[in-house]
Tab-separated table of C-alpha atoms in Angstrom:
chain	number	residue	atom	x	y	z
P	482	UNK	CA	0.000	0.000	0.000
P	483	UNK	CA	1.522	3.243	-1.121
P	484	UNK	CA	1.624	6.152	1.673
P	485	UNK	CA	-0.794	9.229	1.872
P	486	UNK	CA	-3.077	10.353	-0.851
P	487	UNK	CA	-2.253	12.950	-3.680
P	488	UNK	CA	-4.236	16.020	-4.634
P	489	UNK	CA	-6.130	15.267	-7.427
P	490	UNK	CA	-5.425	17.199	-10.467
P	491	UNK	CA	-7.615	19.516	-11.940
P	492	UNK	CA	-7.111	19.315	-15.591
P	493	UNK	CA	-7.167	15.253	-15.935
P	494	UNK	CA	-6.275	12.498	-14.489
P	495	UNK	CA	-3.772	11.893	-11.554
P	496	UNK	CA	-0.199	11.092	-13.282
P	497	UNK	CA	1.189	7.520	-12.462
P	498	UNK	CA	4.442	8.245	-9.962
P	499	UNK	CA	7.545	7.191	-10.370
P	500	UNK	CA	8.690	3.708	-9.928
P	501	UNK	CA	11.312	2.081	-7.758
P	502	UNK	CA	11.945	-1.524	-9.203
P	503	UNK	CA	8.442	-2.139	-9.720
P	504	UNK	CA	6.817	-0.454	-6.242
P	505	UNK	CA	5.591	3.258	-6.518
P	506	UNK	CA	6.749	5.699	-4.393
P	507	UNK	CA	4.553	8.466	-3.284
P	508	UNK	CA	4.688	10.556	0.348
P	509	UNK	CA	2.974	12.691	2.292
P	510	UNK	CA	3.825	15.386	4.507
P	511	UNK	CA	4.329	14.237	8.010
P	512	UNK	CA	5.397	17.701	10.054
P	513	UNK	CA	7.796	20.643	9.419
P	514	UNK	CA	11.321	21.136	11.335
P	515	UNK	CA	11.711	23.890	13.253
P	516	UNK	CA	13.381	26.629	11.607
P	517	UNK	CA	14.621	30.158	12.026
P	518	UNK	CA	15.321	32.137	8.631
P	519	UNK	CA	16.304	30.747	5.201
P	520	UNK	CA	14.570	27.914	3.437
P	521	UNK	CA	11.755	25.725	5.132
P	522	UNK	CA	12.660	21.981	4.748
P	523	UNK	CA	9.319	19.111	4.767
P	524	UNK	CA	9.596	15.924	6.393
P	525	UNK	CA	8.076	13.711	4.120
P	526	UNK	CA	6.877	9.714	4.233
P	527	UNK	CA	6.703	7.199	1.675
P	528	UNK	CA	6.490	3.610	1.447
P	529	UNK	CA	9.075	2.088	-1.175
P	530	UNK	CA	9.707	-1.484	-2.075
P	531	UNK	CA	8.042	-2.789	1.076
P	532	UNK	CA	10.245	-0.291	3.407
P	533	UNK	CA	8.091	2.395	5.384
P	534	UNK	CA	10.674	5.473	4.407
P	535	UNK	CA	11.254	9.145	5.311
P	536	UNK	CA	13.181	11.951	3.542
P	537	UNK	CA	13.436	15.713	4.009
P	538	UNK	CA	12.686	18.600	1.168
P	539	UNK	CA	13.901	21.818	0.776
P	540	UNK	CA	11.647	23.809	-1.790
P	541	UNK	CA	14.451	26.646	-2.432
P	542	UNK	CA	12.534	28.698	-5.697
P	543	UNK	CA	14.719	30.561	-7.499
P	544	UNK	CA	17.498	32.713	-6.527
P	545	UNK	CA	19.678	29.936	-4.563
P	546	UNK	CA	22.821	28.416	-4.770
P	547	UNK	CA	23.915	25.682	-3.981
P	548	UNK	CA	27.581	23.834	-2.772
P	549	UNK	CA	27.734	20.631	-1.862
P	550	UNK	CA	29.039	16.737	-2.467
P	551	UNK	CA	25.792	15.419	-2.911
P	552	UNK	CA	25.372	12.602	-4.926
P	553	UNK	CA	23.203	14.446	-7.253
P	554	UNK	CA	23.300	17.887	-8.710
P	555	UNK	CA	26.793	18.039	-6.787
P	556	UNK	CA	28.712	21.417	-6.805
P	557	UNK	CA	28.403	25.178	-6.948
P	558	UNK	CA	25.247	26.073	-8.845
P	559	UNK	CA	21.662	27.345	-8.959
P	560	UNK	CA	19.210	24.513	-7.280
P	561	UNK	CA	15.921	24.730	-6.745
P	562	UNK	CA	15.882	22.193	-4.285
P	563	UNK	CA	17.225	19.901	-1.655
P	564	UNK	CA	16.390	16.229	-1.358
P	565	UNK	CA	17.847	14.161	1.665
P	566	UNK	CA	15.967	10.385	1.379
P	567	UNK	CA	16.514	7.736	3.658
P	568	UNK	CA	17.325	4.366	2.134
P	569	UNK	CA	16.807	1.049	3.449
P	570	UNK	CA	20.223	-0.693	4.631
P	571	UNK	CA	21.648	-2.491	2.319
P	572	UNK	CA	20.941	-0.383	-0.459
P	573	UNK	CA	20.721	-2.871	-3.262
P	574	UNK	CA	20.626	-0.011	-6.546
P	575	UNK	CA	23.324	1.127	-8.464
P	576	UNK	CA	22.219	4.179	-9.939
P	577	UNK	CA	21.582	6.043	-6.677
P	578	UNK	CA	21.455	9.453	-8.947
P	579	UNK	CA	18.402	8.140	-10.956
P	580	UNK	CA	16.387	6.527	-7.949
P	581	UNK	CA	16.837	10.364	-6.009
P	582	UNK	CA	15.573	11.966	-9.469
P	583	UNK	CA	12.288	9.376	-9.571
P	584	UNK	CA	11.513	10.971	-5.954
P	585	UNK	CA	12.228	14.201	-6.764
P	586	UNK	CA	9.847	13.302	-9.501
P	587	UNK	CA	7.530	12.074	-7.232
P	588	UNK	CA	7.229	15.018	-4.925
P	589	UNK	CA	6.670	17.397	-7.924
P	590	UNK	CA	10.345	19.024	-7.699
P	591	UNK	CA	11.330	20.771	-10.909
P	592	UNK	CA	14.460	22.530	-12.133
P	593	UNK	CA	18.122	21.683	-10.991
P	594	UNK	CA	18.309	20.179	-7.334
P	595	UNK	CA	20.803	18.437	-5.137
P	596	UNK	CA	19.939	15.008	-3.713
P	597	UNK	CA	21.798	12.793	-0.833
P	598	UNK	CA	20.949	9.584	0.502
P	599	UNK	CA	21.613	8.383	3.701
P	600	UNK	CA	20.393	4.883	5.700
P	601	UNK	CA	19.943	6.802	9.081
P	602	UNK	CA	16.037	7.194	10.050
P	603	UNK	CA	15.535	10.636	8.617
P	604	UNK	CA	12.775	11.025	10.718
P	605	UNK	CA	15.674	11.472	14.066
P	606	UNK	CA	16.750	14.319	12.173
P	607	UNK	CA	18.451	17.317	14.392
P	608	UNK	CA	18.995	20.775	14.042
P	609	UNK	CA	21.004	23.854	15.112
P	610	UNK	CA	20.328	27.795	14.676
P	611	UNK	CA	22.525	30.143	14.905
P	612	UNK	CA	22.389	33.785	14.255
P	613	UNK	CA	20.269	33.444	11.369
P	614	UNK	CA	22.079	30.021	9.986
P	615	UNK	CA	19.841	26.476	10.012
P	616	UNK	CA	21.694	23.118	10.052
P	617	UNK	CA	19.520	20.220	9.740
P	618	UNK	CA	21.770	16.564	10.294
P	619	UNK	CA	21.012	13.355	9.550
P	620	UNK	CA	22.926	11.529	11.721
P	621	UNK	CA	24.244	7.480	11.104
P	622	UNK	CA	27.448	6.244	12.418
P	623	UNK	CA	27.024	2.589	11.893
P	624	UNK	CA	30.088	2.572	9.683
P	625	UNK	CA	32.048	5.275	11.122
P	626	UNK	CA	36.092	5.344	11.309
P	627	UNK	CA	38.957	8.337	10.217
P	628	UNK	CA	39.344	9.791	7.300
P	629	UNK	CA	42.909	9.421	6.917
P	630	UNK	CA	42.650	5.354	7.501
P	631	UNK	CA	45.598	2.837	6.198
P	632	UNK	CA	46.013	2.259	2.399
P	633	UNK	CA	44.527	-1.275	3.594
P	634	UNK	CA	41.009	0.158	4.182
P	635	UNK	CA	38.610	0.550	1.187
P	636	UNK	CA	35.666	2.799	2.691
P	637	UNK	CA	34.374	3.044	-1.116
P	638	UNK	CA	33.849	-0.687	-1.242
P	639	UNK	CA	30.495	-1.279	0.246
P	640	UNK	CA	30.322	-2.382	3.969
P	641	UNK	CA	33.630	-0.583	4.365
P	642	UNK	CA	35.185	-3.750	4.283
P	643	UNK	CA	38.821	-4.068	5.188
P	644	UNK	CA	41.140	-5.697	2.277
P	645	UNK	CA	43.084	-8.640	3.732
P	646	UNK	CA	45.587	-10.727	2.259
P	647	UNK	CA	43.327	-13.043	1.189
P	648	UNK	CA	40.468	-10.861	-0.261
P	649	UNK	CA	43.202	-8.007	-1.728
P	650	UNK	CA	43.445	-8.161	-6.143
P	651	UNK	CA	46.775	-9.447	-7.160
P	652	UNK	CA	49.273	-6.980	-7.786
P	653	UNK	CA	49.721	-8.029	-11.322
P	654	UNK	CA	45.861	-6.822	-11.851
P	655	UNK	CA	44.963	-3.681	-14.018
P	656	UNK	CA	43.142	-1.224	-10.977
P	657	UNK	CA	40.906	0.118	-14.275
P	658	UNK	CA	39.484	-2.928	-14.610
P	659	UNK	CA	38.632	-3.671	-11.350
P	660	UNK	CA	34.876	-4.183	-10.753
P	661	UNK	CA	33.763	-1.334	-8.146
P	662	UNK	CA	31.162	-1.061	-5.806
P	663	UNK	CA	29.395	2.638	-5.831
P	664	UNK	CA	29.710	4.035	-2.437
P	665	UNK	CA	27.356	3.180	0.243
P	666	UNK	CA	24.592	6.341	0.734
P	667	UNK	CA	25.521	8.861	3.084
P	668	UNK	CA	25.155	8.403	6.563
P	669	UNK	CA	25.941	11.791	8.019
P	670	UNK	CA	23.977	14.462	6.005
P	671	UNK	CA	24.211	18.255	6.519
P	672	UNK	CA	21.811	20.729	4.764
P	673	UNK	CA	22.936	24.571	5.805
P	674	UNK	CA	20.524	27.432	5.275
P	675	UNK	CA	21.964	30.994	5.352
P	676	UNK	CA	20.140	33.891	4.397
P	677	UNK	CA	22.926	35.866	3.055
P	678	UNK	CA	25.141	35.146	-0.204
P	679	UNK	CA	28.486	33.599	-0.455
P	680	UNK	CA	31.326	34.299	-3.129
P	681	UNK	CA	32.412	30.791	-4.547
P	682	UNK	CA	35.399	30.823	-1.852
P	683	UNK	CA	33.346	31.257	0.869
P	684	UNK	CA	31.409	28.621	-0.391
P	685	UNK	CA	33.581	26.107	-0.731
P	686	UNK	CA	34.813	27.267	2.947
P	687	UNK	CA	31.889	27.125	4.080
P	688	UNK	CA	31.544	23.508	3.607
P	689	UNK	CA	35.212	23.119	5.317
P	690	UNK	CA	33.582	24.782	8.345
P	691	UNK	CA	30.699	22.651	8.310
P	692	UNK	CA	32.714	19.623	8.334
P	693	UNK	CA	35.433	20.742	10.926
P	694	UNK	CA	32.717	21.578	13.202
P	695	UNK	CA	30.968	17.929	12.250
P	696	UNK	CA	34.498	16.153	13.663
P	697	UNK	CA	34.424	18.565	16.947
P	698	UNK	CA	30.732	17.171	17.470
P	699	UNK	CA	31.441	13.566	16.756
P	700	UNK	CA	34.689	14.020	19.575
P	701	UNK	CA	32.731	15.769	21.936
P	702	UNK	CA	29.918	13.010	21.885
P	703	UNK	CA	32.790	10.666	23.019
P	704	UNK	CA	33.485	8.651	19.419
P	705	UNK	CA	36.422	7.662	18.187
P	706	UNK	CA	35.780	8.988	14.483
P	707	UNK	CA	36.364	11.977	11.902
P	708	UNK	CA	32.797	10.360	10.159
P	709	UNK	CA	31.686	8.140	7.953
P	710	UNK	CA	33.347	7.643	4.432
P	711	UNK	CA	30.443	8.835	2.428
P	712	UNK	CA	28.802	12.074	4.533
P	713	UNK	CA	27.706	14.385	2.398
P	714	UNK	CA	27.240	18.226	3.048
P	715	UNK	CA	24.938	20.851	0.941
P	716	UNK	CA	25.086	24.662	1.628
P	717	UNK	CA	22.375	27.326	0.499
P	718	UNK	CA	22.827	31.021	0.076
P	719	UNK	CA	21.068	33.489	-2.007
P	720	UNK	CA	22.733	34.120	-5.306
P	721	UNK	CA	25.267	37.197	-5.145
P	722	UNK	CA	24.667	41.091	-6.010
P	723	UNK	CA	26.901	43.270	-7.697
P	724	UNK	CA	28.959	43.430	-4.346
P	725	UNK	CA	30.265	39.255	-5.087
P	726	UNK	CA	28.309	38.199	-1.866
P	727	UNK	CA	30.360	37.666	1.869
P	728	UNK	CA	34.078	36.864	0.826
P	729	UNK	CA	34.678	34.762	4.007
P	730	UNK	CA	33.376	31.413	5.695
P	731	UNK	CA	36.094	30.368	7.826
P	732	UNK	CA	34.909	29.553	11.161
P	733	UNK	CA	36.637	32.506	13.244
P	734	UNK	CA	34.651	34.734	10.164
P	735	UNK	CA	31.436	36.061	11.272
P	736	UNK	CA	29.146	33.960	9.195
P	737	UNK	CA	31.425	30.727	9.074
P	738	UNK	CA	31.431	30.996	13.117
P	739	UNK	CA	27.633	30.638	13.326
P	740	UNK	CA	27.832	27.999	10.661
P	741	UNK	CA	30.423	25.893	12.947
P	742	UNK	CA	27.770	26.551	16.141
P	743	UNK	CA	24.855	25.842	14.353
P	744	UNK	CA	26.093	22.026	12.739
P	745	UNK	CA	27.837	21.455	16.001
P	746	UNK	CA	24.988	22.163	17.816
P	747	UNK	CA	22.520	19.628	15.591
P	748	UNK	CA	25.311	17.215	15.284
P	749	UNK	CA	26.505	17.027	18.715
P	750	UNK	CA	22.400	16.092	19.317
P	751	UNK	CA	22.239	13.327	16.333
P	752	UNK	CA	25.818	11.551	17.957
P	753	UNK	CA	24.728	11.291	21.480
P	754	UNK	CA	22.422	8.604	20.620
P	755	UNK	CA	24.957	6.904	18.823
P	756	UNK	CA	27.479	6.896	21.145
P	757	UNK	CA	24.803	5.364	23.527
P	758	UNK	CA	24.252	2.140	21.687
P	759	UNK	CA	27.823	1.450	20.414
């Protein structure tokens, strides 16, 4: 049974929604988070392949940019929106750009967007507010570890399995034409709202603050981690004026300071719980 009812359409019938390996996916809006300024994000629900689901949406309009690692519509650029969707464990697709378009789709989203995935319960999300900045986390550290792990680890392989000996390709092998697995979905996910513009540097630092502050969270929740190796981070601004929008994001610079306070604040609250039940 698909989750929630749709509006029905005025000029015809109701359009068929995207499908997900056969199931349809369709959602309905379960509450807002709480928010200060900048753009209001939905927490949505669906039912998917037999999996009761959740995901958050951003509706941005126009006149938003965009930086971020997401696994879809990555980058510096106009977006329209932001899609975060929780994905069973296990994630069993390999086209994880595609299946975040088809519910994107779904929940009427047009225009250029940026979606991440992540097998956390969405619905757990946290947030922090600072000063006019909005973090909203989505926060999974079932496979968590250091970034700068031995050559020995291969967090891009799925599980994060360690090679051994035994399971490692023979040295003789080609590494191009090695089969790869597509990285697991996200499992630490961090949407920033701001309601001022960014130059493209301050941007980009910007999402350096956002993870630096992300690490002091995870340490100060008492784990032994930098992250997980596929987080993914998305920040929003309004598109720049004339004057090239603020030129710094650092987090000792005005607006990268409440950007550290704000994700440590609603990651800090997401890791507690963790640390809890490791």
């Amino acid at each position: 049974m698909i989750g929630g009812a749709r509006r029905p359409r005025e000029d015809g019938p109701e359009p068929v929604p995207p499908s997900h390996q056969g199931c349809a996916i369709d959602s309905v809006r379960v509450h807002l988070p709480a928010q200060c300024a900048g753009p209001r994000a939905e927490l949505r629900d669906r039912h998917e392949g037999g999996h009761h689901l959740h995901h958050l949406v951003w509706r941005l309009g126009p006149g938003v940019r965009v930086c971020s690692s997401a696994v879809l519509g990555g980058g510096i650029g106009p977006r329209t929106w932001i899609l975060n969707a929780q994905v069973p464990g296990g994630y069993p697709r390999l086209d994880p750009d595609r299946h975040l378009a088809e519910i994107a789709a779904a929940e009427g989203l047009t225009g250029p967007g940026a979606g991440l995935m992540t097998a956390a319960e969405v619905a757990a999300y946290t947030t922090g507010h600072d000063g006019g900045v909005t973090a909203t986390v989505t926060t999974g550290l079932g496979v968590r570890g250091w970034a700068a792990a031995p050559e020995t680890t291969a967090p891009e392989l799925a599980a994060d399995k360690t090679v051994t000996p035994e399971t490692a390709a023979p040295e003789t092998e080609d590494p191009a034409t090695r089969i790869r697995t597509p990285p697991r979905p996200g499992t630490v996910n961090i949407v920033v709202g701001l309601p001022v513009a960014l130059s493209d540097a301050a941007l980009v630092n910007a999402v350096a603050t956002a993870t630096e502050a992300k690490v002091q969270a995870l340490l100060d929740a008492g784990l032994d981690c930098s992250g997980t190796p596929t987080d993914a981070v998305c920040i929003a601004a309004p598109e720049p004026g004339p004057d090239g929008g603020e030129p710094f994001a650092g987090p000792r610079s005005p607006w990268g300071a409440r950007i550290a306070r704000a994700v440590h604040t609603a990651v800090l609250a997401g890791a507690r719980p963790a640390r809890d039940l490791s």
